[in-house]
Tab-separated table of C-alpha atoms in Angstrom:
chain	number	residue	atom	x	y	z
B	15	MET	CA	13.288	-16.212	40.390
B	16	GLN	CA	11.273	-13.512	38.679
B	17	THR	CA	11.650	-9.755	38.353
B	18	VAL	CA	8.501	-8.081	39.699
B	19	ASP	CA	7.293	-4.627	38.658
B	20	GLN	CA	6.901	-2.100	41.454
B	21	SER	CA	5.230	1.298	41.815
B	22	ILE	CA	6.846	3.757	44.223
B	23	ASP	CA	4.980	6.790	45.517
B	24	THR	CA	7.495	9.644	45.549
B	25	GLY	CA	5.063	12.389	46.558
B	26	HIS	CA	5.555	13.875	43.083
B	27	GLY	CA	4.196	10.959	41.104
B	28	LEU	CA	4.624	7.210	40.838
B	29	ALA	CA	8.110	5.973	39.991
B	30	PRO	CA	8.466	2.501	38.465
B	31	GLY	CA	10.707	-0.089	40.018
B	32	LEU	CA	11.937	-3.642	39.431
B	33	TRP	CA	12.283	-6.085	42.328
B	34	LEU	CA	14.437	-9.206	42.101
B	35	ARG	CA	14.832	-11.372	45.196
B	36	PRO	CA	16.570	-14.744	45.295
B	37	ASP	CA	15.162	-17.296	47.732
B	38	ASP	CA	18.329	-17.176	49.847
B	39	ALA	CA	18.686	-13.369	49.928
B	40	ILE	CA	20.764	-11.921	52.752
B	41	ALA	CA	20.456	-8.197	51.911
B	42	THR	CA	18.745	-5.702	49.610
B	43	TYR	CA	20.504	-3.223	47.345
B	44	VAL	CA	18.263	-0.313	46.309
B	45	LEU	CA	19.879	1.238	43.254
B	46	ALA	CA	19.140	4.084	40.886
B	47	HIS	CA	20.258	4.540	37.298
B	48	GLY	CA	22.610	7.120	35.816
B	49	ALA	CA	21.517	10.365	34.167
B	50	GLY	CA	21.230	9.081	30.607
B	51	ALA	CA	19.844	5.539	30.814
B	52	GLY	CA	17.056	3.994	32.885
B	53	MET	CA	16.651	0.994	35.145
B	54	ARG	CA	16.171	-1.410	32.205
B	55	HIS	CA	19.538	-0.589	30.638
B	56	THR	CA	21.596	-3.693	29.940
B	57	PHE	CA	24.146	-2.732	32.605
B	58	MET	CA	21.466	-2.335	35.285
B	59	GLN	CA	19.856	-5.635	34.347
B	60	ALA	CA	23.181	-7.454	34.276
B	61	ILE	CA	24.302	-6.225	37.682
B	62	ALA	CA	20.928	-7.098	39.227
B	63	GLU	CA	21.055	-10.631	37.825
B	64	ARG	CA	24.615	-11.161	38.994
B	65	LEU	CA	23.812	-9.873	42.473
B	66	ALA	CA	20.867	-12.263	42.699
B	67	GLN	CA	23.300	-15.108	42.016
B	68	ARG	CA	25.254	-13.828	45.015
B	69	ARG	CA	22.234	-13.728	47.376
B	70	ILE	CA	21.609	-9.988	47.077
B	71	ALA	CA	18.088	-8.791	46.280
B	72	THR	CA	17.810	-5.622	44.206
B	73	LEU	CA	15.230	-2.894	43.854
B	74	ARG	CA	16.020	-0.930	40.721
B	75	TYR	CA	14.000	2.233	40.322
B	76	GLU	CA	13.568	5.039	37.851
B	77	PHE	CA	13.532	8.778	38.425
B	78	LEU	CA	10.374	10.471	37.217
B	79	TYR	CA	11.946	12.348	34.311
B	80	MET	CA	13.273	9.095	32.854
B	81	ALA	CA	9.992	7.281	33.420
B	82	ASN	CA	8.204	10.093	31.574
B	83	GLY	CA	10.564	9.993	28.606
B	84	GLY	CA	12.486	13.146	29.492
B	85	ARG	CA	16.190	13.777	29.103
B	86	ARG	CA	16.730	16.475	31.695
B	87	PRO	CA	16.884	15.264	35.315
B	88	ASP	CA	14.220	16.378	37.762
B	89	ARG	CA	14.902	19.194	40.206
B	90	GLU	CA	17.154	18.020	43.003
B	91	ASN	CA	14.413	18.050	45.653
B	92	ILE	CA	12.382	15.649	43.496
B	93	LEU	CA	15.401	13.416	42.911
B	94	LEU	CA	16.109	13.263	46.645
B	95	ASP	CA	12.469	12.569	47.506
B	96	THR	CA	12.543	9.741	44.973
B	97	VAL	CA	15.635	8.248	46.622
B	98	ARG	CA	13.939	8.346	50.025
B	99	ALA	CA	10.745	6.835	48.669
B	100	ALA	CA	12.670	3.999	47.011
B	101	VAL	CA	14.563	3.211	50.217
B	102	ALA	CA	11.290	3.173	52.174
B	103	HIS	CA	9.758	0.893	49.534
B	104	GLY	CA	12.743	-1.443	49.785
B	105	HIS	CA	12.186	-1.790	53.524
B	106	ALA	CA	8.456	-2.328	53.004
B	107	ILE	CA	8.804	-5.214	50.540
B	108	ALA	CA	11.665	-6.914	52.409
B	109	PRO	CA	11.496	-5.892	56.085
B	110	ASP	CA	13.545	-8.953	57.033
B	111	LEU	CA	16.616	-7.880	55.046
B	112	PRO	CA	19.284	-5.272	55.819
B	113	LEU	CA	19.374	-2.602	53.127
B	114	ILE	CA	22.100	-0.702	51.345
B	115	ALA	CA	21.366	2.021	48.802
B	116	GLY	CA	23.140	3.747	45.948
B	117	GLY	CA	23.340	3.335	42.237
B	118	LYS	CA	25.184	4.120	39.058
B	119	SER	CA	26.729	7.552	38.507
B	120	MET	CA	24.053	10.198	39.179
B	121	GLY	CA	21.872	7.670	40.980
B	122	GLY	CA	24.586	7.013	43.524
B	123	ARG	CA	25.378	10.682	43.942
B	124	MET	CA	21.722	11.553	44.553
B	125	THR	CA	21.627	8.829	47.207
B	126	SER	CA	24.515	10.394	49.080
B	127	ARG	CA	23.034	13.870	48.581
B	128	ALA	CA	19.861	12.620	50.268
B	129	ALA	CA	21.872	11.129	53.130
B	130	ALA	CA	23.820	14.371	53.553
B	131	VAL	CA	20.653	16.464	53.890
B	132	GLU	CA	19.112	14.226	56.565
B	133	PRO	CA	19.745	10.667	57.756
B	134	LEU	CA	18.776	8.020	55.212
B	135	ASP	CA	17.328	4.728	56.475
B	136	THR	CA	20.023	2.516	55.035
B	137	SER	CA	22.971	0.618	56.471
B	138	ALA	CA	25.422	1.867	53.848
B	139	ILE	CA	25.828	3.383	50.386
B	140	ALA	CA	27.436	1.682	47.389
B	141	PHE	CA	28.454	3.896	44.457
B	142	ILE	CA	28.874	2.388	41.010
B	143	CYS	CA	31.135	5.031	39.396
B	144	PHE	CA	30.705	8.215	41.435
B	145	PRO	CA	30.613	11.158	38.952
B	146	LEU	CA	33.202	13.426	40.530
B	147	HIS	CA	33.492	15.997	37.733
B	148	PRO	CA	32.634	16.657	34.069
B	149	PRO	CA	35.021	15.177	31.465
B	150	LYS	CA	38.391	16.982	31.329
B	151	ARG	CA	37.349	19.382	34.133
B	152	VAL	CA	38.937	17.793	37.179
B	153	SER	CA	37.386	19.033	40.418
B	154	SER	CA	36.219	17.636	43.751
B	155	GLU	CA	33.317	20.032	44.366
B	156	ARG	CA	30.668	17.371	43.700
B	157	ALA	CA	32.054	15.333	46.591
B	158	ALA	CA	31.937	18.076	49.235
B	159	HIS	CA	28.643	16.785	50.654
B	160	LEU	CA	30.177	13.378	51.408
B	161	GLN	CA	31.673	14.824	54.578
B	162	ASP	CA	28.105	15.038	55.908
B	163	VAL	CA	27.283	11.393	55.127
B	164	LYS	CA	27.694	9.377	58.311
B	165	LEU	CA	27.398	5.946	56.725
B	166	PRO	CA	29.821	3.317	55.424
B	167	MET	CA	30.459	3.930	51.731
B	168	LEU	CA	31.814	1.726	48.963
B	169	PHE	CA	33.147	3.348	45.788
B	170	LEU	CA	33.567	1.210	42.665
B	171	GLN	CA	35.600	3.274	40.192
B	172	GLY	CA	37.190	2.460	36.853
B	173	THR	CA	40.777	3.554	36.439
B	174	ARG	CA	39.925	5.062	33.014
B	175	ASP	CA	36.785	6.889	34.199
B	176	ASP	CA	36.802	10.360	32.588
B	177	LEU	CA	34.236	11.556	35.157
B	178	ALA	CA	36.422	10.627	38.114
B	179	ASP	CA	40.149	11.245	37.829
B	180	LEU	CA	41.638	8.406	39.879
B	181	PRO	CA	44.078	10.468	42.001
B	182	SER	CA	41.268	12.956	42.743
B	183	ILE	CA	38.660	10.367	43.748
B	184	THR	CA	41.310	8.577	45.798
B	185	ASN	CA	42.029	11.793	47.700
B	186	VAL	CA	38.315	12.319	48.320
B	187	ILE	CA	37.894	8.798	49.671
B	188	ASN	CA	41.003	9.021	51.836
B	189	GLY	CA	39.573	12.195	53.336
B	190	LEU	CA	36.484	10.309	54.473
B	191	GLY	CA	38.511	8.041	56.731
B	192	ASP	CA	37.241	4.642	57.819
B	193	ARG	CA	33.753	5.339	56.462
B	194	ALA	CA	34.843	4.896	52.851
B	195	THR	CA	36.374	2.084	50.811
B	196	LEU	CA	37.645	2.328	47.222
B	197	HIS	CA	37.589	-0.594	44.831
B	198	ALA	CA	39.408	0.398	41.647
B	199	VAL	CA	38.509	-1.617	38.554
B	200	ASP	CA	41.626	-1.780	36.430
B	201	GLY	CA	41.207	-0.493	32.878
B	202	ALA	CA	37.483	0.273	33.142
B	203	ASP	CA	35.861	3.495	31.937
B	204	HIS	CA	32.747	5.232	33.327
B	205	GLY	CA	30.498	2.522	31.863
B	206	PHE	CA	32.865	-0.202	33.108
B	207	HIS	CA	33.930	-1.135	29.607
B	208	VAL	CA	37.494	-2.369	29.185
B	209	LEU	CA	39.800	-2.339	26.177
B	210	LYS	CA	40.438	-5.620	24.356
B	211	ARG	CA	44.131	-5.338	25.030
B	212	SER	CA	43.410	-5.500	28.776
B	213	GLY	CA	42.927	-9.255	28.474
B	214	ARG	CA	39.489	-9.035	30.106
B	215	ASP	CA	35.974	-8.489	28.827
B	216	ASP	CA	32.965	-6.583	30.151
B	217	ASP	CA	31.360	-9.716	31.602
B	218	GLU	CA	34.388	-10.311	33.797
B	219	VAL	CA	34.210	-6.727	34.998
B	220	LEU	CA	30.510	-7.125	35.844
B	221	ASP	CA	31.371	-10.219	37.878
B	222	GLU	CA	34.040	-8.241	39.731
B	223	LEU	CA	31.547	-5.488	40.521
B	224	ALA	CA	28.921	-7.952	41.731
B	225	ASP	CA	31.437	-9.837	43.871
B	226	THR	CA	32.579	-6.599	45.509
B	227	ILE	CA	29.068	-5.290	46.205
B	228	ALA	CA	27.978	-8.663	47.590
B	229	GLN	CA	30.978	-8.860	49.916
B	230	PHE	CA	30.237	-5.331	51.102
B	231	ALA	CA	26.553	-6.138	51.695
B	232	GLU	CA	27.409	-9.282	53.638
B	233	LYS	CA	28.920	-7.096	56.382
B	234	PHE	CA	25.435	-5.834	57.229
B	235	ALA	CA	23.616	-9.175	57.018
B	236	VAL	CA	22.233	-10.559	60.265
């Protein structure tokens, strides 16, 4: 099993991607990175490898600003066009597999923003730490668009995430009804790191995340 480089035409430039498909794949997860680290970050690589062990193919992709060495995210229209292009590319390279989309932090939020603006060609969205608010500024404004997303949604949230106060994100998800499911990762922060005194380590948390995403994806497998 080998990771294969991809090139995704966003309409604004070519975005790089990384495709990893196990021989027994049952679904594809198209996932974007967070605002501050790209698709080759150790977390992104680790989750892709673990999902492959669980029969889930992954297409990681990079927003143009990150691919070009920038620190400031692209304008939202470019981010959303990139999401759509990546989803289309995922269908093109694996037309036999059902597809879910999402990503880590900003990448997941931009996926749902795209789906809120117009229907996104995906069976569901999986968020790896939805960034509900800035640190110490609890608010639910960033989640308002989720009411316009008519897809099943999985939220993986750490209970120590300073960008998503747990009671607040729980209220948001409850307000979405049957469309949304919360999986709270006990003791994890926004990067899914846990304290030593928790009795767990980061590898165990990564396994928990991969198990949960794989079980979610299996619902859409033929």
